[in-house]
Coordinates of C-alpha atoms in Angstrom, one line a residue:
M138 CA 270.9 -10.5 60.1
I139 CA 271.0 -13.1 57.3
T140 CA 272.7 -13.3 54.0
P141 CA 270.3 -11.9 51.2
G142 CA 271.0 -15.1 49.2
F143 CA 268.9 -17.1 51.6
L144 CA 265.8 -15.1 50.5
Y145 CA 266.3 -16.4 47.0
F146 CA 266.7 -19.9 48.2
I147 CA 263.5 -19.7 50.2
G148 CA 261.7 -18.2 47.1
A149 CA 262.9 -21.1 45.0
I150 CA 261.6 -23.6 47.6
L151 CA 258.2 -21.9 47.8
L152 CA 257.9 -22.0 44.0
L153 CA 258.0 -25.8 44.3
F154 CA 254.5 -25.7 45.8
P155 CA 251.5 -25.5 43.4
V156 CA 249.8 -22.9 45.5
Y157 CA 252.5 -20.4 44.8
E158 CA 252.4 -20.8 41.0
K159 CA 249.7 -18.2 40.7
L160 CA 251.5 -15.8 43.0
K161 CA 254.9 -16.0 41.2
Y162 CA 254.8 -12.3 40.3
M163 CA 254.1 -11.2 43.9
L164 CA 256.5 -13.6 45.4
S165 CA 259.3 -12.6 43.0
F166 CA 258.8 -9.0 43.7
L167 CA 258.8 -9.5 47.5
V168 CA 262.0 -11.7 47.4
T169 CA 264.0 -9.3 45.1
V170 CA 262.9 -6.1 47.0
A171 CA 263.5 -7.7 50.4
A172 CA 267.0 -8.7 49.3
I173 CA 267.8 -5.1 48.4
I174 CA 266.5 -3.8 51.7
I175 CA 268.4 -6.4 53.8
T176 CA 271.6 -5.6 51.9
L177 CA 271.2 -1.9 52.4
H178 CA 270.9 -2.4 56.1
L179 CA 273.9 -4.7 56.5
I180 CA 276.5 -3.3 58.9
P181 CA 280.2 -3.7 57.9
G182 CA 282.1 -5.7 60.5
Y183 CA 279.2 -8.0 61.2
S184 CA 280.0 -11.8 60.9
V185 CA 278.5 -15.2 61.8
Q186 CA 280.8 -17.9 63.1
L187 CA 279.9 -21.6 62.9
D188 CA 281.6 -24.7 64.2
F189 CA 281.3 -27.5 61.6
L190 CA 283.0 -30.8 62.4
T191 CA 286.5 -29.8 63.4
F192 CA 286.4 -26.5 61.3
T193 CA 285.5 -23.0 62.3
L194 CA 283.6 -21.4 59.4
V195 CA 282.4 -17.9 58.7
P196 CA 279.5 -18.4 56.3
F197 CA 278.4 -14.8 56.5
K198 CA 280.7 -11.7 56.8
V199 CA 280.0 -8.1 55.9
D200 CA 282.5 -5.3 54.9
N201 CA 282.3 -2.3 52.6
I202 CA 283.4 -4.2 49.4
N203 CA 281.0 -7.1 49.6
K204 CA 278.2 -4.9 50.8
L205 CA 278.5 -2.8 47.6
T206 CA 278.9 -5.9 45.4
G207 CA 276.0 -7.6 47.1
L208 CA 273.9 -4.5 46.7
I209 CA 274.5 -4.3 42.9
F210 CA 273.8 -8.1 42.7
A211 CA 270.5 -7.6 44.5
V212 CA 269.6 -4.6 42.3
G213 CA 270.5 -6.6 39.2
G214 CA 268.4 -9.4 40.5
L215 CA 265.3 -7.2 40.8
A216 CA 265.8 -5.7 37.3
A217 CA 266.5 -9.1 35.7
V218 CA 263.5 -10.9 37.3
I219 CA 261.2 -8.0 36.4
Y220 CA 262.5 -8.1 32.8
S221 CA 262.2 -11.9 32.4
I222 CA 259.3 -13.0 34.5
S223 CA 256.7 -12.8 31.8
M224 CA 258.7 -15.1 29.5
C225 CA 260.4 -17.6 31.7
S226 CA 258.8 -20.8 32.9
L227 CA 258.3 -21.6 36.6
S228 CA 261.1 -24.2 36.5
H229 CA 263.5 -21.6 35.0
L230 CA 262.4 -19.0 37.6
R231 CA 263.3 -21.5 40.4
L232 CA 266.8 -22.0 38.9
I233 CA 267.2 -18.3 38.4
F234 CA 266.5 -17.8 42.2
V235 CA 269.0 -20.5 43.1
F236 CA 271.6 -19.0 40.8
I237 CA 271.2 -15.5 42.2
G238 CA 271.0 -16.8 45.8
S239 CA 274.3 -18.7 45.2
A240 CA 276.0 -15.6 43.8
L241 CA 275.0 -13.5 46.8
T242 CA 276.1 -16.3 49.2
A243 CA 279.5 -16.4 47.5
V244 CA 279.9 -12.6 47.9
F245 CA 279.1 -12.6 51.6
S246 CA 281.0 -15.8 52.4
G247 CA 283.8 -15.4 55.0
D248 CA 285.6 -18.6 54.4
L249 CA 286.8 -20.8 51.5
F250 CA 284.4 -23.7 52.3
T251 CA 281.3 -21.6 52.0
L252 CA 282.7 -19.9 48.9
Y253 CA 283.3 -23.3 47.3
V254 CA 279.7 -24.5 48.0
A255 CA 278.2 -21.4 46.6
W256 CA 280.6 -21.5 43.6
E257 CA 279.4 -25.0 42.7
L258 CA 275.7 -24.2 43.2
M259 CA 276.1 -21.4 40.7
T260 CA 277.6 -23.9 38.2
I261 CA 274.8 -26.4 38.7
S262 CA 271.9 -24.0 38.5
S263 CA 273.2 -22.0 35.6
S264 CA 274.1 -25.2 33.7
F265 CA 270.5 -26.5 34.1
L266 CA 269.2 -23.1 33.0
I267 CA 270.9 -23.6 29.7
I268 CA 270.4 -27.4 29.3
M269 CA 266.7 -27.3 30.1
T270 CA 265.8 -24.6 27.5
S271 CA 265.7 -26.9 24.4
D272 CA 267.4 -29.8 22.6
V273 CA 269.4 -27.2 20.7
T274 CA 271.1 -25.8 23.9
K275 CA 271.9 -29.2 25.5
K276 CA 275.4 -29.6 24.1
T277 CA 276.1 -25.9 24.9
G278 CA 275.0 -26.5 28.5
Y279 CA 277.2 -29.6 28.8
Y280 CA 280.1 -27.7 27.5
Y281 CA 279.5 -24.8 29.9
F282 CA 279.1 -27.3 32.7
L283 CA 282.3 -29.1 32.0
M284 CA 284.3 -25.9 31.8
H285 CA 283.0 -24.7 35.1
V286 CA 283.4 -28.0 36.7
A287 CA 287.1 -27.9 35.7
G288 CA 287.3 -24.5 37.4
G289 CA 285.5 -25.8 40.5
L290 CA 287.9 -28.7 40.8
S291 CA 290.9 -26.3 40.4
L292 CA 289.4 -24.1 43.2
L293 CA 288.9 -27.2 45.4
W294 CA 292.5 -28.3 44.9
G295 CA 293.7 -24.8 45.7
I296 CA 291.6 -24.8 48.9
F297 CA 293.1 -28.2 50.0
L298 CA 296.6 -26.8 49.5
Q299 CA 295.9 -23.6 51.3
Y300 CA 294.3 -25.4 54.3
S301 CA 297.2 -27.9 54.5
A302 CA 299.7 -25.0 54.7
T303 CA 297.8 -22.6 56.9
G304 CA 295.3 -24.7 58.8
N305 CA 292.3 -22.4 58.2
F306 CA 289.8 -21.5 55.6
S307 CA 290.0 -17.7 56.0
L308 CA 289.1 -15.7 52.9
N309 CA 292.1 -13.5 52.3
N310 CA 295.2 -13.4 50.1
I311 CA 296.3 -16.9 49.2
E312 CA 299.7 -18.1 50.3
V313 CA 300.0 -21.5 48.5
G314 CA 298.2 -23.2 45.5
I315 CA 298.1 -19.8 43.7
P316 CA 298.2 -21.4 40.2
F317 CA 295.0 -23.5 41.0
F318 CA 293.2 -20.4 42.2
M319 CA 294.3 -18.6 39.1
I320 CA 292.9 -21.2 36.8
A321 CA 289.5 -21.4 38.7
I322 CA 289.1 -17.6 38.6
A323 CA 290.4 -17.4 35.0
I324 CA 287.6 -19.7 33.9
K325 CA 284.9 -17.8 35.8
L326 CA 286.3 -14.5 34.4
A327 CA 286.3 -15.8 30.9
F328 CA 290.0 -14.8 30.7
V329 CA 291.5 -15.2 27.2
G330 CA 292.3 -18.9 26.7
F331 CA 289.6 -19.9 29.1
H332 CA 286.8 -17.8 27.5
T333 CA 285.3 -20.2 25.0
W334 CA 282.3 -21.0 27.1
L335 CA 281.1 -17.4 27.3
P336 CA 280.2 -16.5 23.7
L337 CA 278.9 -20.0 23.1
A338 CA 276.6 -20.1 26.1
Y339 CA 275.4 -16.5 26.1
S340 CA 274.6 -16.5 22.4
K341 CA 272.7 -19.8 22.4
A342 CA 270.8 -19.5 25.7
P343 CA 267.5 -17.7 25.7
F344 CA 268.1 -13.9 25.8
Y345 CA 266.6 -13.5 29.2
V346 CA 268.9 -16.3 30.6
A347 CA 271.9 -14.5 28.9
V348 CA 270.8 -11.3 30.8
I349 CA 270.9 -13.2 34.2
L350 CA 274.3 -14.9 33.4
S351 CA 275.9 -11.6 32.3
I352 CA 275.2 -10.0 35.7
Y353 CA 276.7 -12.7 37.9
T354 CA 279.0 -15.2 36.4
T355 CA 282.1 -13.2 35.5
K356 CA 281.4 -10.7 38.3
V357 CA 281.7 -13.3 41.0
G358 CA 285.1 -14.2 39.5
V359 CA 286.1 -10.5 39.7
Y360 CA 285.0 -10.3 43.4
V361 CA 286.8 -13.5 44.4
M362 CA 289.9 -12.3 42.6
S363 CA 289.8 -9.1 44.6
R364 CA 289.7 -11.3 47.8
L365 CA 292.3 -13.9 47.0
L366 CA 294.7 -12.6 44.3
S367 CA 295.0 -8.9 44.7
G368 CA 298.3 -7.2 44.3
I369 CA 299.9 -9.7 41.8
N370 CA 301.2 -7.1 39.4
S371 CA 301.9 -9.4 36.5
L372 CA 298.2 -10.2 36.2
A373 CA 297.7 -6.5 35.2
Y374 CA 299.5 -7.2 31.9
A375 CA 297.6 -10.4 31.5
G376 CA 294.3 -8.4 31.9
L377 CA 295.5 -6.0 29.3
I378 CA 296.2 -8.8 26.8
S379 CA 292.9 -10.4 27.5
A380 CA 291.1 -7.1 26.9
L381 CA 292.9 -6.5 23.6
F382 CA 291.9 -10.0 22.5
G383 CA 288.3 -9.1 23.3
I384 CA 288.5 -6.0 21.1
A385 CA 289.8 -7.9 18.1
M386 CA 287.2 -10.6 18.5
S387 CA 284.3 -8.1 19.0
L388 CA 285.1 -6.3 15.8
K389 CA 284.6 -9.5 13.7
Q390 CA 281.3 -10.6 15.1
K391 CA 278.2 -10.9 12.9
R392 CA 275.8 -11.4 15.8
V393 CA 275.1 -8.7 18.4
L394 CA 275.1 -11.1 21.4
K395 CA 278.5 -12.4 20.6
L396 CA 279.8 -8.8 20.3
L397 CA 278.4 -8.2 23.8
C398 CA 280.0 -11.4 25.0
Y399 CA 283.5 -10.4 23.9
S400 CA 283.0 -6.9 25.2
I401 CA 282.6 -8.4 28.7
I402 CA 286.1 -9.7 28.4
I403 CA 287.3 -6.1 27.6
Q404 CA 285.5 -4.6 30.6
V405 CA 286.7 -7.4 32.9
G406 CA 290.2 -6.4 31.8
F407 CA 289.7 -3.0 33.5
M408 CA 288.8 -4.8 36.7
I409 CA 291.7 -7.2 36.5
I410 CA 294.1 -4.3 36.1
G411 CA 292.7 -2.4 39.1
I412 CA 292.8 -5.5 41.3
S413 CA 296.3 -6.4 40.2
I414 CA 297.7 -3.0 41.2
G415 CA 296.8 -4.0 44.8
T416 CA 296.3 -0.5 46.2
T417 CA 293.1 0.5 47.9
E418 CA 292.4 3.0 45.1
G419 CA 292.9 0.3 42.4
I420 CA 290.7 -2.3 44.1
T421 CA 288.0 0.3 44.9
G422 CA 288.1 1.4 41.2
A423 CA 287.7 -2.2 40.1
I424 CA 284.7 -2.8 42.4
F425 CA 283.1 0.4 41.3
H426 CA 283.7 -0.6 37.7
L427 CA 282.0 -4.0 38.5
V428 CA 279.0 -2.0 39.6
N429 CA 278.9 0.2 36.6
H430 CA 279.6 -2.7 34.2
I431 CA 276.6 -4.6 35.6
L432 CA 274.4 -1.5 35.0
Y433 CA 275.3 -0.7 31.4
K434 CA 276.1 -4.2 30.2
T435 CA 272.8 -5.6 31.6
V436 CA 270.9 -2.8 29.8
L437 CA 272.7 -3.7 26.6
F438 CA 271.8 -7.3 26.9
M439 CA 268.2 -6.4 27.7
V440 CA 268.1 -4.1 24.7
V441 CA 269.3 -6.8 22.4
G442 CA 266.7 -9.1 24.1
V443 CA 264.0 -6.7 23.1
V444 CA 265.3 -6.8 19.5
I445 CA 265.2 -10.6 19.5
Y446 CA 261.8 -10.6 21.1
T447 CA 260.3 -8.3 18.5
T448 CA 262.1 -9.5 15.4
G449 CA 263.3 -13.1 16.2
K450 CA 267.0 -12.5 15.5
D451 CA 270.0 -10.7 16.9
S452 CA 271.7 -9.7 13.7
F453 CA 273.1 -6.2 13.5
E454 CA 270.6 -5.3 10.7
N455 CA 267.7 -5.9 13.2
L456 CA 269.0 -3.2 15.5
G457 CA 267.5 -0.7 13.1
I458 CA 264.1 -1.1 14.6
M459 CA 265.1 0.8 17.7
G460 CA 265.4 4.3 16.3
R461 CA 262.0 4.1 14.7
K462 CA 259.8 1.8 16.8
L463 CA 261.2 1.6 20.4
P464 CA 261.9 5.0 21.9
I465 CA 262.4 3.8 25.5
T466 CA 264.9 1.1 24.3
S467 CA 266.6 3.8 22.2
I468 CA 267.2 6.1 25.2
A469 CA 268.5 3.3 27.3
T470 CA 270.8 2.2 24.5
F471 CA 272.3 5.7 24.2
V472 CA 272.8 6.0 28.0
A473 CA 274.4 2.6 28.2
F474 CA 276.7 3.3 25.2
M475 CA 277.9 6.6 26.8
G476 CA 278.5 4.7 30.0
I477 CA 280.5 1.9 28.5
A478 CA 282.5 4.4 26.5
G479 CA 283.5 6.2 29.7
V480 CA 282.2 9.6 28.6
P481 CA 282.1 12.2 31.4
F482 CA 278.8 12.5 33.3
F483 CA 278.0 8.9 32.5
N484 CA 278.6 6.1 34.9
G485 CA 281.5 4.3 33.3
Y486 CA 283.6 7.5 33.4
M487 CA 283.7 7.5 37.2
S488 CA 285.2 4.0 37.7
K489 CA 287.6 4.2 34.7
S490 CA 288.9 7.5 36.1
I491 CA 289.7 5.9 39.5
I492 CA 291.6 3.0 37.8
K493 CA 293.6 5.3 35.6
E494 CA 294.5 7.5 38.5
A495 CA 295.7 4.4 40.5
I496 CA 298.1 3.3 37.7
Q497 CA 301.7 4.5 37.7
D498 CA 302.9 2.3 34.9
P499 CA 303.0 4.1 31.5
I500 CA 302.4 0.9 29.5
L501 CA 299.3 0.1 31.5
T502 CA 298.1 3.7 31.2
L503 CA 298.5 3.5 27.4
G504 CA 296.8 0.1 27.4
L505 CA 293.8 1.5 29.3
N506 CA 293.4 4.3 26.7
V507 CA 293.6 1.7 23.9
M508 CA 291.0 -0.4 25.7
S509 CA 288.7 2.6 26.0
F510 CA 289.2 3.6 22.4
G511 CA 288.5 0.0 21.2
T512 CA 285.3 -0.1 23.3
C513 CA 284.1 3.1 21.7
I514 CA 284.8 1.8 18.2
I515 CA 282.9 -1.5 18.9
F516 CA 279.9 0.2 20.2
L517 CA 279.8 2.9 17.6
K518 CA 279.2 0.0 15.2
F519 CA 276.3 -1.0 17.5
I520 CA 275.0 2.6 17.5
Y521 CA 275.4 2.9 13.7
Y522 CA 273.2 -0.1 13.0
A523 CA 270.7 1.0 15.6
F524 CA 270.2 4.6 14.5
F525 CA 271.9 5.5 11.3
K526 CA 271.7 2.5 8.9
N527 CA 268.5 2.2 7.0
S528 CA 266.6 -0.9 7.9
D529 CA 263.4 -2.4 6.5
R530 CA 262.9 -4.7 9.5
K531 CA 259.4 -4.8 11.0
V532 CA 258.3 -5.1 14.5
D533 CA 256.3 -8.3 14.8
K534 CA 255.2 -7.7 18.3
K535 CA 255.6 -5.2 21.1
P536 CA 257.8 -6.0 24.1
P537 CA 255.9 -6.5 27.3
V538 CA 255.8 -3.7 29.9
S539 CA 257.9 -5.8 32.3
M540 CA 260.8 -5.8 29.9
Q541 CA 260.6 -2.0 29.5
L542 CA 260.4 -1.6 33.3
G543 CA 263.6 -3.6 33.9
I544 CA 265.5 -1.5 31.3
G545 CA 264.1 1.8 32.6
F546 CA 265.0 1.0 36.2
L547 CA 268.7 0.3 35.4
T548 CA 268.9 3.3 33.1
V549 CA 267.8 5.7 35.8
L550 CA 270.5 4.2 38.1
M551 CA 273.1 4.7 35.4
L552 CA 272.2 8.3 35.0
L553 CA 272.2 8.8 38.8
V554 CA 275.8 7.4 39.2
G555 CA 277.0 9.3 36.2
I556 CA 275.7 12.7 37.3
H557 CA 276.5 12.1 41.0
P558 CA 279.6 9.8 41.1
F559 CA 280.0 10.3 44.9
F560 CA 276.7 8.3 45.2
L561 CA 278.5 4.9 45.3
E562 CA 281.2 6.3 47.7
N563 CA 278.6 7.7 50.2
L564 CA 276.6 4.4 50.0
T565 CA 279.4 2.3 51.4
N566 CA 281.9 4.7 52.8
M567 CA 284.5 3.7 50.2
H568 CA 285.9 7.2 49.6
V569 CA 288.5 8.0 46.9
D570 CA 290.5 11.2 46.9
L571 CA 289.6 12.1 43.3
H572 CA 288.1 15.3 41.8
Y573 CA 286.0 13.6 39.0
F574 CA 285.2 16.8 37.1
D575 CA 288.5 18.6 37.0
K576 CA 290.0 19.4 33.6
K577 CA 292.6 16.6 33.7
H578 CA 290.1 13.8 34.2
L579 CA 287.5 15.2 31.9
L580 CA 290.0 15.3 29.1
S581 CA 291.2 11.8 29.8
G582 CA 287.7 10.5 29.8
I583 CA 286.5 12.2 26.6
Q584 CA 289.6 11.8 24.4
P585 CA 289.1 8.1 23.5
F586 CA 285.5 8.8 22.6
L587 CA 286.4 11.8 20.5
W588 CA 289.2 10.0 18.6
S589 CA 286.9 7.0 17.9
I590 CA 284.4 9.0 16.0
P591 CA 286.6 10.2 13.0
I592 CA 288.4 6.8 13.0
F593 CA 285.1 5.0 12.8
I594 CA 283.9 7.3 9.9
L595 CA 287.2 6.8 8.0
F596 CA 287.3 3.0 8.4
K597 CA 283.6 2.3 8.5
K598 CA 283.6 0.0 5.6
Y599 CA 286.0 -2.3 7.4
I600 CA 284.4 -2.0 10.8
V601 CA 280.8 -2.7 9.7
K602 CA 281.9 -5.3 7.2
N603 CA 280.4 -8.8 7.4
Y604 CA 283.3 -11.2 7.8
E605 CA 282.1 -14.4 6.0
R606 CA 285.3 -16.3 6.8
F607 CA 285.9 -16.1 10.5
L608 CA 288.8 -18.0 12.1
Y609 CA 287.6 -19.7 15.3
F610 CA 289.7 -22.3 17.1
D611 CA 288.5 -24.0 20.3
I612 CA 291.4 -26.0 21.8
Y613 CA 289.0 -27.7 24.3
L614 CA 286.7 -29.1 21.6
N615 CA 289.7 -30.3 19.6
M616 CA 291.2 -32.0 22.8
A617 CA 287.9 -33.7 23.4
K618 CA 287.7 -35.0 19.9
L619 CA 291.3 -36.3 20.1
F620 CA 290.5 -37.9 23.4
M621 CA 287.4 -39.6 22.0
T622 CA 289.1 -40.7 18.9
T623 CA 292.1 -42.1 20.8
G624 CA 289.7 -43.9 23.2
Y625 CA 287.8 -45.4 20.4
H626 CA 290.9 -46.8 18.7
L627 CA 292.3 -48.1 22.0
S628 CA 289.0 -49.8 22.8
N629 CA 289.4 -52.0 19.7
Y630 CA 292.2 -53.7 21.5
H631 CA 290.0 -54.7 24.4
D632 CA 288.6 -57.8 22.7
G633 CA 288.4 -60.1 25.7
K634 CA 291.6 -62.0 24.8
L635 CA 293.8 -62.8 27.9
N636 CA 297.2 -62.2 26.2
K637 CA 296.2 -58.6 25.2
Y638 CA 295.1 -57.8 28.8
L639 CA 298.3 -59.1 30.1
L640 CA 300.2 -56.9 27.6
W641 CA 298.2 -53.9 28.8
A642 CA 298.9 -54.6 32.5
T643 CA 302.6 -55.3 31.9
S644 CA 303.1 -52.1 29.7
T645 CA 301.4 -50.0 32.4
L646 CA 303.6 -51.4 35.2
I647 CA 306.8 -50.7 33.1
I648 CA 305.6 -47.1 32.5
L649 CA 304.9 -46.5 36.2
L650 CA 308.3 -48.0 37.1
L651 CA 310.1 -45.7 34.7
L652 CA 308.2 -42.7 36.1
F653 CA 309.3 -43.6 39.7
M654 CA 312.9 -44.1 38.6
F655 CA 313.2 -40.8 36.9

């Protein structure tokens, strides 16, 4: 058995040869389908051990959690490649293959060394995906790259500390260097305070690239958190705060893609809370929610991609074309909305119910209900513009069949999981003792949605309002500007005169001496 990620790497290599350019559709289909088949047939408990220099590595390891995560990654890869293949260039397709292959390799890695290599490959490939698009996205790509490099360096330092203390690279709960692992995962998760790269990159990259990024980047962070930082209860409250921040930011957005970006932060908050509880039920609920989130959030990004493709913009007013001109897209939007709202008999309800059942803290329970309510309000705004607000926007061109196939495929899976929630449990033997459709859970699932409808109607003029003045503060950009300005002024003192260089050297030695003394 091999890790499914290798198939994507092989596909990327084959696409380098001119002979395969004409076969990109067939090759892409074979690679993505083969990855799903291989993942389905992986046996939990199987692992590969490798001696490298003086280290014993486990580059490939299978258990129930990473099998389910790898399976949804492979399914997402199939849908995303089908959706984007008619629009993306061959160079972009190669990078997409490397990116997906890296994500799958990270999921099935059994040691910190392999995880780090895959983590950095994800950063490099996704950065080039953004940078190579156009001159407009170059600065965005550099910003994205620097943020994730900072996360990668933090992860590397944490690995050094862990190895120094334990003498092994095993992928389990961390004993030392926890703050560095937290920073690395927080950046990948787009946790509040480390989130600035997400709305910037996803809103400026081509919509089909945003679809790919939305499937893997933050979800790899969630998976790695479940492996390394589970059971740290204080992080549950941090996840709640991050989600509430996402709600506040989502409500003020004028562009649909940015609303979807901030809603990712909300949904990741559910996963953080489940993992932080540390129980089997909590972690299982978080991983199931990762699966469901990939399904409905990918569909929503794809739907907005169709709007951008047909109208050229992603403003809320342009969503009005769906109800009149795009019936398949409209059905998928409704199913995805009900799923993300956690309405019973739709896929998000299943994982949210598990997380709620696992929580014993009344503050966190209240927080989850507020998060569900806020999510409903946000996407009622989406639905209002799509189906109820009159729009004179015209469809300039029809979306290709491949886009509709990608959307339709994931929509069917959402319906399957929603109607038969035991499907995911039976697929990986991750069973939860929960009666999904008893009265208690049905009421808990439907209440935030029912409350959100009258609240939305009452406060519609504030919720759908266009906020012209929007406060946005990016501490990292301001720090970079301060650094550049300071460097510029200091460089003026480097004029080649010996006495000034001696002054610099003497001042530095005095500062170092004082630091050592105190």
